[in-house]
Amino acid sequence: MSDSDTGRAWWPPALAGVLALGLGLAAAEVVAGALGRAETPVSAVGEEFIDLTPGWLKDFAIDVFGTNDKTALLVGMGVVLTVLGALIGLLAARRRGAGLLAATVLLVVAGLAVNSRPDTTMADLIPTVAAGLVALPALSWLVGRAAPAPSPVTTPAPTRRAFLRAAGITAGLAVAGAGLGQLLGARRAGVETSRDDLATSLDLPRATPPDGADLVVDGANPWRTPNGDFYRIDTALSEPLIRAEDWTLRVRGMVENEVELSYDDLVGMGLVDRWLTLNCVSNEVGGHLIGNALWTGVPIADVLALARPHADADAVQSHSQDGWTAGTPLDVLTDGRDALLAVGMNGAPLPLAHGFPVRMIVPGLYGYVSATKWVVELEVSRFDDFEAYWTTRGWAERGPVKVASRIDVPSSRAHVGAGTVAVAGIAWAQHRGIEAVEVRVDEGDWNAARLAAVPSTDTWRQWVWEWDAQPGEHRLQVRATTADGEVQTSEQAPPAPDGASGWHTIDVTVDG
Ligand SMILES: Nc1nc2c(c(=O)[nH]1)N[C@H]1C(S)=C(S)[C@@H](COP(=O)(O)O)O[C@H]1N2
Ligand SMILES: [Mo]
């Protein structure tokens, strides 16, 4: 066999494809591990696959593989990836561009899988992008060595030995990368174990919504937002990874008595469970940056009382482990409302993405001035003496929640049948409470909606209005009134600098 056989044999390009793909995926593991990201292209595709698997197939897999069903899935994915890699390599040997395109399509699919996992942000796509940045050049390079394009006689064709050397280097790098990824990922795994242990030791409540809070209108959002559906906003590229046993909270600044609490110290102060609605100042009218959950935690006032703030202090600057800060009025934290250092969310320990092990949540204030995740320090201070993260970027220093309401069903631009149509949604004005919600059609008279029950003034409130819909194009609008008598303004304001305002307005078609 001569060296020139390299150009004709089928297996070198196939092997090149498999190795290039493997190296790319290993690179993704390294980057995900370094950034503390949960999702890699491989994990996301695997999890999506599990979620999309029909029940009978899941049962079958559990019957056949028992507790090894996850291993079976990984082996299965390995086989599929090997076949796809080989096909991509063979394709690339014939038409380089087509092979690169096929590899790109595969990574885009992986990216879509990452994107559709709960709690992922754009940053979770970085490992997949890294996979592409490594796999595509590696594919081009290796295939070039495996199946040289017919070349002018002047350039010597690469030898099979050269290809095998390149393949060996790639395989070595891929294995080393996968190993390094595991090592780097171990920190996250340690934090996840810490969280799993608390799931049993904390004795968290069942998060069953109070009677009558959820109107259960077809197509409407549930009153309780499951953790996986809860919106997520933060500036952390790499999610802070803190084990509960390593966490401490320092209370300092303008206080008589500096305090440092461990996780056990905090939890030992006594936990309360409160339904609270959290929303983001960046939420547009009609937007979904809002969620409602059962939070378990310790009143911030109790912790501040241990430290005894000075009389001339008027603010608490909270610091997260990743350096983010919020400035919260001291009087809001001590006026008796349920401002919490939360350790639980909907009956589970806080998810990592929502601030594990401890975060703040303050009813009545937007998240950017109050809801510090991964909180590690409360610095009692004066607003005159500091600027918090978003304040330096032009957002208002104080962020009380504006009264607002949203139509969830019918959805915007929906077609509905003529006759009785349930128009339903939510309204909120945390810590003031919602007293009335009204709906109008085509700028006609306002109609009072029926309100659901609420456990306190601190949550959103569902509403429904039965509309006698006549055929044609119609415009629906909603407005809420607070318990202290403020009618939601029609004046439109963008989110910056202190929250959006205006009536949520949708157009629907009633079919005859
Ligand atoms: N450490 C940290 N905490 C943070 C933020 C952040 O960027 N970093 N964002 C805040 C903002 S703007 C909001 S709206 C809430 C969102 O909380 P969630 O992601 O649990 O929904 O967290 C707040 N806490
Ligand atoms: Mo926010």
XYZ file of C-alpha atoms and ligand atoms in Angstrom:
537
model
C 0.000 0.000 0.000
C 1.425 3.336 -0.942
C 0.963 6.716 0.644
C -1.165 7.868 -2.241
C -3.909 5.461 -1.102
C -4.785 8.019 1.583
C -6.646 10.004 -1.015
C -8.989 7.152 -1.861
C -9.633 5.242 1.365
C -13.030 6.041 2.905
C -12.089 5.843 6.543
C -9.617 8.729 6.959
C -12.184 11.451 6.153
C -14.801 9.645 8.260
C -12.364 9.491 11.172
C -11.473 13.139 10.572
C -15.142 14.091 10.899
C -15.631 12.114 14.105
C -12.495 13.568 15.688
C -13.237 17.161 14.691
C -16.731 16.898 16.153
C -15.359 15.268 19.301
C -12.755 17.995 19.730
C -15.398 20.687 19.315
C -17.678 19.105 21.895
C -14.743 18.677 24.282
C -13.969 22.393 23.861
C -17.588 23.131 24.790
C -17.186 21.066 27.974
C -14.061 23.037 28.931
C -15.731 26.399 28.334
C -18.930 25.375 30.155
C -16.863 24.089 33.068
C -14.764 27.260 33.224
C -17.844 29.478 33.101
C -19.778 27.325 35.569
C -22.525 26.828 33.011
C -24.884 23.893 33.446
C -25.635 23.349 29.792
C -23.301 22.056 27.102
C -24.412 21.094 23.581
C -24.304 17.451 24.651
C -26.228 17.844 27.925
C -28.851 20.092 26.334
C -29.518 17.763 23.405
C -29.709 14.824 25.822
C -32.145 16.637 28.122
C -34.273 17.829 25.205
C -34.346 14.258 23.942
C -35.548 13.027 27.348
C -38.240 15.712 27.447
C -39.438 14.939 23.930
C -39.409 11.170 24.389
C -42.933 9.778 24.471
C -43.955 8.146 27.740
C -44.055 4.604 26.379
C -40.471 4.886 25.119
C -39.315 6.248 28.489
C -41.025 3.360 30.276
C -39.469 0.935 27.817
C -35.998 2.434 28.383
C -36.412 2.240 32.156
C -37.627 -1.375 31.869
C -34.686 -2.389 29.727
C -31.882 -0.293 31.194
C -33.202 0.325 34.721
C -31.176 2.997 36.509
C -28.641 2.814 33.672
C -31.097 4.588 31.377
C -28.974 7.787 31.430
C -25.856 5.836 30.530
C -27.786 4.147 27.736
C -28.819 7.572 26.445
C -25.221 8.821 26.493
C -24.002 5.702 24.686
C -26.806 6.120 22.153
C -25.860 9.762 21.621
C -22.232 8.700 21.217
C -23.225 6.281 18.469
C -25.375 8.878 16.693
C -22.621 11.509 16.941
C -20.044 9.061 15.602
C -22.232 8.294 12.599
C -23.000 11.982 11.998
C -19.328 12.898 12.400
C -18.313 10.231 9.918
C -20.919 11.384 7.383
C -19.832 15.003 7.822
C -16.200 13.979 7.291
C -17.052 12.055 4.119
C -19.142 14.947 2.848
C -16.353 17.412 3.606
C -13.878 15.247 1.690
C -16.007 15.559 -1.427
C -17.163 19.142 -0.933
C -15.447 21.021 1.870
C -18.103 23.732 2.043
C -20.988 21.248 2.271
C -19.258 19.394 5.104
C -18.663 22.597 7.051
C -22.275 23.591 6.479
C -23.536 20.236 7.770
C -21.387 20.588 10.910
C -22.731 24.114 11.413
C -26.328 22.904 11.092
C -25.644 20.252 13.737
C -24.279 22.884 16.133
C -27.182 25.230 15.461
C -29.547 22.408 16.427
C -27.531 21.942 19.630
C -27.750 25.695 20.252
C -31.534 25.576 19.863
C -31.617 22.751 22.405
C -29.550 24.837 24.850
C -31.853 27.780 24.273
C -34.992 25.817 25.023
C -33.732 24.497 28.377
C -35.304 26.247 31.374
C -33.266 29.016 32.975
C -30.781 29.457 30.154
C -29.615 32.833 28.912
C -27.602 33.933 25.887
C -24.428 33.203 27.875
C -25.334 29.517 27.890
C -24.749 29.522 24.138
C -21.059 30.365 24.589
C -19.977 26.702 24.956
C -21.829 25.803 21.746
C -20.210 28.698 19.912
C -16.836 27.505 21.233
C -17.618 24.045 19.857
C -18.124 25.583 16.420
C -14.989 27.726 16.616
C -12.939 24.609 17.324
C -14.778 21.925 15.321
C -15.007 23.753 11.994
C -11.295 24.604 11.576
C -10.375 21.160 12.938
C -12.649 19.551 10.345
C -11.129 21.540 7.535
C -7.580 20.796 8.702
C -8.050 17.077 9.321
C -10.045 16.394 6.190
C -7.362 18.226 4.231
C -4.894 15.695 5.533
C -7.211 12.722 5.087
C -8.388 13.406 1.560
C -6.214 15.947 -0.178
C -7.883 17.716 -3.032
C -6.446 16.742 -6.396
C -3.422 19.021 -6.383
C -0.908 20.230 -8.879
C 2.000 17.828 -9.037
C 4.184 20.476 -7.476
C 2.565 20.252 -4.016
C 3.308 16.925 -2.398
C 0.172 15.126 -1.135
C 0.146 14.651 2.662
C 1.106 11.146 3.641
C -1.061 8.763 5.610
C 1.486 8.992 8.413
C 0.930 12.756 8.536
C -2.812 12.190 8.721
C -2.487 9.642 11.509
C -0.278 12.043 13.455
C -2.869 14.826 13.052
C -5.663 12.436 14.027
C -3.734 11.293 17.085
C -3.135 14.865 18.218
C -6.818 15.698 17.777
C -7.953 12.621 19.674
C -5.500 13.393 22.483
C -6.714 16.983 22.720
C -10.348 15.858 22.735
C -9.770 13.384 25.565
C -7.744 15.927 27.550
C -10.445 18.547 26.952
C -13.233 16.246 28.086
C -11.236 15.439 31.237
C -10.508 19.108 31.953
C -14.192 19.902 31.403
C -15.133 17.304 34.026
C -12.601 18.774 36.480
C -13.819 22.327 35.953
C -17.438 21.172 36.167
C -16.755 19.561 39.536
C -17.181 22.915 41.297
C -20.671 23.240 39.955
C -21.409 19.630 40.809
C -20.311 20.370 44.411
C -22.762 23.256 44.631
C -25.536 21.114 43.163
C -24.843 18.459 45.804
C -24.980 21.115 48.514
C -28.382 22.153 47.153
C -29.649 18.552 46.902
C -28.722 17.955 50.552
C -30.765 20.991 51.607
C -33.781 19.698 49.709
C -34.075 17.047 52.419
C -32.678 18.876 55.472
C -34.521 22.210 55.122
C -38.058 20.807 55.386
C -39.549 23.257 52.886
C -43.325 23.590 52.467
C -45.401 22.272 49.583
C -46.042 25.216 47.290
C -49.780 24.724 46.754
C -51.512 27.962 45.717
C -54.163 29.213 48.147
C -57.800 28.367 47.324
C -59.300 30.609 44.666
C -56.026 32.305 43.666
C -55.828 30.504 40.343
C -58.863 30.994 38.098
C -57.519 28.271 35.772
C -58.695 29.972 32.595
C -57.702 28.029 29.489
C -54.451 29.417 28.093
C -53.755 31.773 31.010
C -50.478 31.646 32.947
C -50.705 29.726 36.222
C -50.923 31.881 39.356
C -47.842 30.147 40.724
C -44.853 30.367 38.379
C -42.874 27.104 38.372
C -39.155 27.637 39.010
C -38.215 26.465 35.526
C -40.515 29.088 33.959
C -39.539 31.957 36.251
C -37.904 34.763 34.256
C -34.226 35.254 34.879
C -32.276 38.498 34.792
C -28.720 39.055 35.938
C -25.400 40.374 34.751
C -23.464 37.242 35.697
C -21.674 35.691 32.726
C -20.554 32.881 34.946
C -23.186 31.988 37.519
C -21.708 32.426 41.019
C -21.093 28.991 42.543
C -21.400 29.059 46.334
C -21.962 26.014 48.518
C -24.347 26.691 51.395
C -21.687 25.491 53.836
C -19.220 28.099 52.485
C -21.661 31.006 52.424
C -21.593 33.853 54.915
C -23.465 37.134 55.133
C -21.689 40.157 56.541
C -23.775 43.022 57.885
C -21.631 46.121 58.211
C -21.380 49.835 57.488
C -23.396 52.247 59.617
C -24.207 49.738 62.360
C -23.542 49.440 66.095
C -22.650 45.819 65.822
C -21.084 44.151 62.780
C -22.568 40.730 62.221
C -21.454 37.700 60.247
C -23.896 34.850 59.748
C -23.383 31.370 58.345
C -26.131 29.594 56.405
C -27.065 27.600 59.511
C -27.074 30.772 61.643
C -29.462 32.390 59.189
C -31.828 29.449 58.852
C -31.721 29.034 62.641
C -33.277 32.477 63.050
C -36.569 31.018 61.851
C -38.017 30.610 58.385
C -41.282 32.064 57.104
C -43.102 31.197 53.843
C -44.552 34.026 51.765
C -46.144 34.265 48.311
C -44.426 37.214 46.615
C -44.482 38.509 43.046
C -41.152 39.691 41.629
C -40.852 41.795 38.507
C -38.185 43.505 36.489
C -38.093 47.236 35.796
C -37.206 46.354 32.191
C -40.568 44.673 31.654
C -42.477 46.276 28.779
C -46.222 46.793 29.011
C -47.663 43.317 28.386
C -44.254 41.707 28.979
C -43.327 38.548 30.845
C -40.461 39.620 33.119
C -42.610 38.869 36.148
C -43.245 35.776 38.229
C -44.958 34.680 41.417
C -43.562 32.101 43.826
C -43.683 30.862 47.391
C -40.477 32.139 48.973
C -39.073 30.703 52.192
C -36.663 32.846 54.158
C -35.737 35.006 57.113
C -37.091 38.561 57.480
C -34.306 40.998 56.549
C -35.494 43.204 59.427
C -34.527 40.475 61.918
C -30.993 40.349 60.540
C -30.671 44.144 60.498
C -31.931 44.259 64.082
C -28.945 42.154 65.150
C -26.632 44.777 63.637
C -28.547 47.847 64.944
C -28.327 50.429 62.101
C -27.393 54.028 62.987
C -30.267 56.484 63.159
C -28.926 58.571 60.251
C -28.638 55.615 57.853
C -31.319 55.520 55.119
C -30.214 52.749 52.770
C -28.849 49.246 52.542
C -26.417 48.524 49.759
C -26.520 44.786 49.145
C -23.576 43.097 47.452
C -23.688 39.845 45.553
C -20.760 37.499 45.341
C -20.221 38.541 41.711
C -19.913 42.208 42.620
C -23.398 43.337 41.573
C -25.090 45.778 43.964
C -28.547 47.142 44.756
C -29.561 50.093 46.939
C -32.725 49.585 49.009
C -34.384 52.114 51.333
C -33.749 51.090 54.951
C -37.300 52.026 55.947
C -38.769 49.666 53.334
C -36.704 46.831 54.785
C -37.864 47.541 58.336
C -41.496 48.688 57.951
C -42.940 45.263 58.695
C -43.434 44.056 55.126
C -42.193 40.600 54.177
C -38.747 41.577 52.880
C -36.826 38.306 52.964
C -33.423 36.749 52.752
C -34.813 33.793 50.833
C -33.386 30.282 50.845
C -36.356 28.500 49.270
C -38.431 28.994 46.131
C -41.650 27.074 45.527
C -40.752 24.404 48.071
C -37.232 23.778 46.752
C -33.881 25.245 47.772
C -33.206 28.328 45.624
C -32.156 27.263 42.126
C -28.568 28.259 41.278
C -29.836 30.656 38.613
C -32.090 32.399 41.121
C -29.365 33.109 43.669
C -28.431 29.957 45.562
C -27.866 29.754 48.447
C -29.425 33.065 49.580
C -31.055 36.016 47.817
C -33.096 39.066 48.778
C -36.687 39.699 47.780
C -38.644 42.794 48.788
C -42.370 43.128 47.993
C -43.197 46.412 46.285
C -39.811 47.134 44.697
C -38.449 46.196 41.280
C -35.724 43.551 41.334
C -32.885 45.902 40.387
C -33.168 47.846 43.665
C -33.938 44.957 45.987
C -33.691 41.358 44.822
C -29.937 40.723 45.081
C -29.132 37.121 44.215
C -26.088 35.312 45.672
C -26.116 38.024 48.358
C -23.068 38.048 50.634
C -23.084 41.486 52.261
C -25.557 44.052 53.546
C -23.863 47.422 53.915
C -25.964 49.862 55.900
C -25.365 53.269 54.348
C -26.842 56.516 53.033
C -28.140 56.994 49.463
C -25.921 60.111 49.328
C -22.832 57.990 49.817
C -23.031 55.308 47.110
C -24.454 54.410 43.717
C -25.700 50.915 42.994
C -25.041 48.931 39.800
C -28.007 50.144 37.711
C -28.106 53.627 39.214
C -24.667 54.373 37.745
C -26.144 53.312 34.401
C -28.950 55.846 34.409
C -31.778 53.978 36.134
C -33.693 55.588 38.991
C -32.229 55.371 42.491
C -35.582 54.252 43.922
C -37.666 51.635 42.169
C -41.159 51.241 43.625
C -43.315 48.971 41.436
C -45.853 50.777 39.231
C -49.417 49.456 39.152
C -49.880 47.402 35.990
C -52.065 44.794 34.315
C -51.777 42.379 31.447
C -54.187 40.489 29.160
C -53.093 36.853 28.752
C -56.101 35.408 26.922
C -57.029 35.813 24.193
C -53.501 36.344 22.926
C -52.673 39.309 20.751
C -53.901 38.872 17.142
C -55.837 35.727 18.087
C -58.947 34.585 16.236
C -61.846 33.705 18.541
C -65.369 32.517 17.917
C -68.317 34.883 18.386
C -70.250 34.593 21.652
C -68.924 34.432 25.202
C -65.142 34.805 25.333
C -63.179 34.732 28.583
C -60.784 37.696 28.669
C -58.319 37.025 31.459
C -54.960 38.039 32.843
C -53.155 39.457 35.833
C -52.755 42.775 37.604
C -50.191 43.786 40.177
C -49.197 46.565 42.544
C -47.168 44.729 45.148
C -47.653 45.772 48.752
C -50.486 48.119 47.809
C -52.822 45.512 46.372
C -55.253 45.400 43.460
C -58.825 46.455 44.176
C -60.304 46.550 40.677
C -59.540 45.568 37.112
C -61.525 46.870 34.159
C -61.598 45.870 30.512
C -62.927 47.822 27.563
C -63.589 46.970 23.943
C -62.951 49.442 21.108
C -62.650 52.329 23.587
C -66.201 51.735 24.864
C -67.256 51.693 28.530
C -65.058 50.050 31.118
C -66.350 46.708 32.428
C -65.450 45.383 35.861
C -63.550 42.081 35.755
C -64.013 39.403 38.410
C -60.966 39.188 40.680
C -59.421 36.000 42.038
C -58.508 35.590 45.703
C -55.020 36.620 46.880
C -53.179 35.660 50.084
C -51.871 39.230 50.589
C -51.325 42.511 48.754
C -47.854 41.309 47.772
C -48.788 39.083 44.832
C -50.240 39.578 41.420
C -53.971 39.010 41.124
C -55.742 37.087 38.390
C -58.895 38.501 36.779
C -61.417 37.406 34.188
C -64.165 39.171 32.257
C -66.781 37.419 30.115
C -67.017 39.214 26.823
C -70.004 38.887 24.511
C -67.901 39.007 21.365
C -69.424 40.208 18.089
C -67.813 39.313 14.739
C -65.175 41.737 13.456
C -61.845 43.282 14.443
C -61.703 44.450 18.061
C -59.289 46.173 20.387
C -59.124 45.080 24.038
C -57.595 47.190 26.808
C -57.126 46.645 30.524
C -56.469 48.907 33.494
C -56.144 48.227 37.212
C -56.871 50.221 40.348
C -54.859 49.831 43.542
C -56.386 49.298 46.968
C -55.204 52.811 47.850
C -57.139 54.251 44.914
C -54.601 54.831 42.154
C -56.016 54.155 38.696
C -53.387 52.801 36.317
C -52.347 55.588 33.977
C -52.825 55.430 30.209
C -49.690 57.522 29.789
C -47.097 55.446 27.996
C -43.573 55.351 29.392
C -40.678 53.106 28.366
C -38.996 50.923 31.018
C -36.083 53.350 31.560
C -35.540 54.957 33.995
C -38.141 53.742 36.506
C -40.538 51.258 34.873
C -42.959 51.152 31.924
C -46.512 52.478 32.089
C -49.580 52.499 29.843
C -52.521 50.178 29.221
C -51.922 46.761 27.730
C -53.769 46.813 24.418
C -54.350 43.897 22.060
C -56.204 43.384 18.808
C -58.244 40.264 18.167
C -60.474 39.014 15.379
C -63.873 37.567 16.215
C -64.865 35.162 13.463
C -68.509 35.154 12.428
N -26.419 39.268 41.812
C -27.407 39.776 41.051
N -28.650 39.871 41.573
C -29.663 40.369 40.827
C -29.435 40.828 39.511
C -28.110 40.731 38.989
O -27.829 41.124 37.844
N -27.134 40.193 39.786
N -30.485 41.322 38.757
C -31.630 41.833 39.490
C -32.778 42.087 38.640
S -32.641 43.400 37.559
C -33.938 41.370 38.740
S -35.321 41.850 37.897
C -34.009 40.165 39.604
C -34.422 38.963 38.792
O -34.453 37.818 39.601
P -34.672 36.399 38.919
O -33.572 36.209 37.925
O -34.643 35.401 40.026
O -36.019 36.469 38.245
O -32.772 39.870 40.215
C -32.041 40.974 40.667
N -30.897 40.460 41.373
Mo -34.613 43.707 36.661
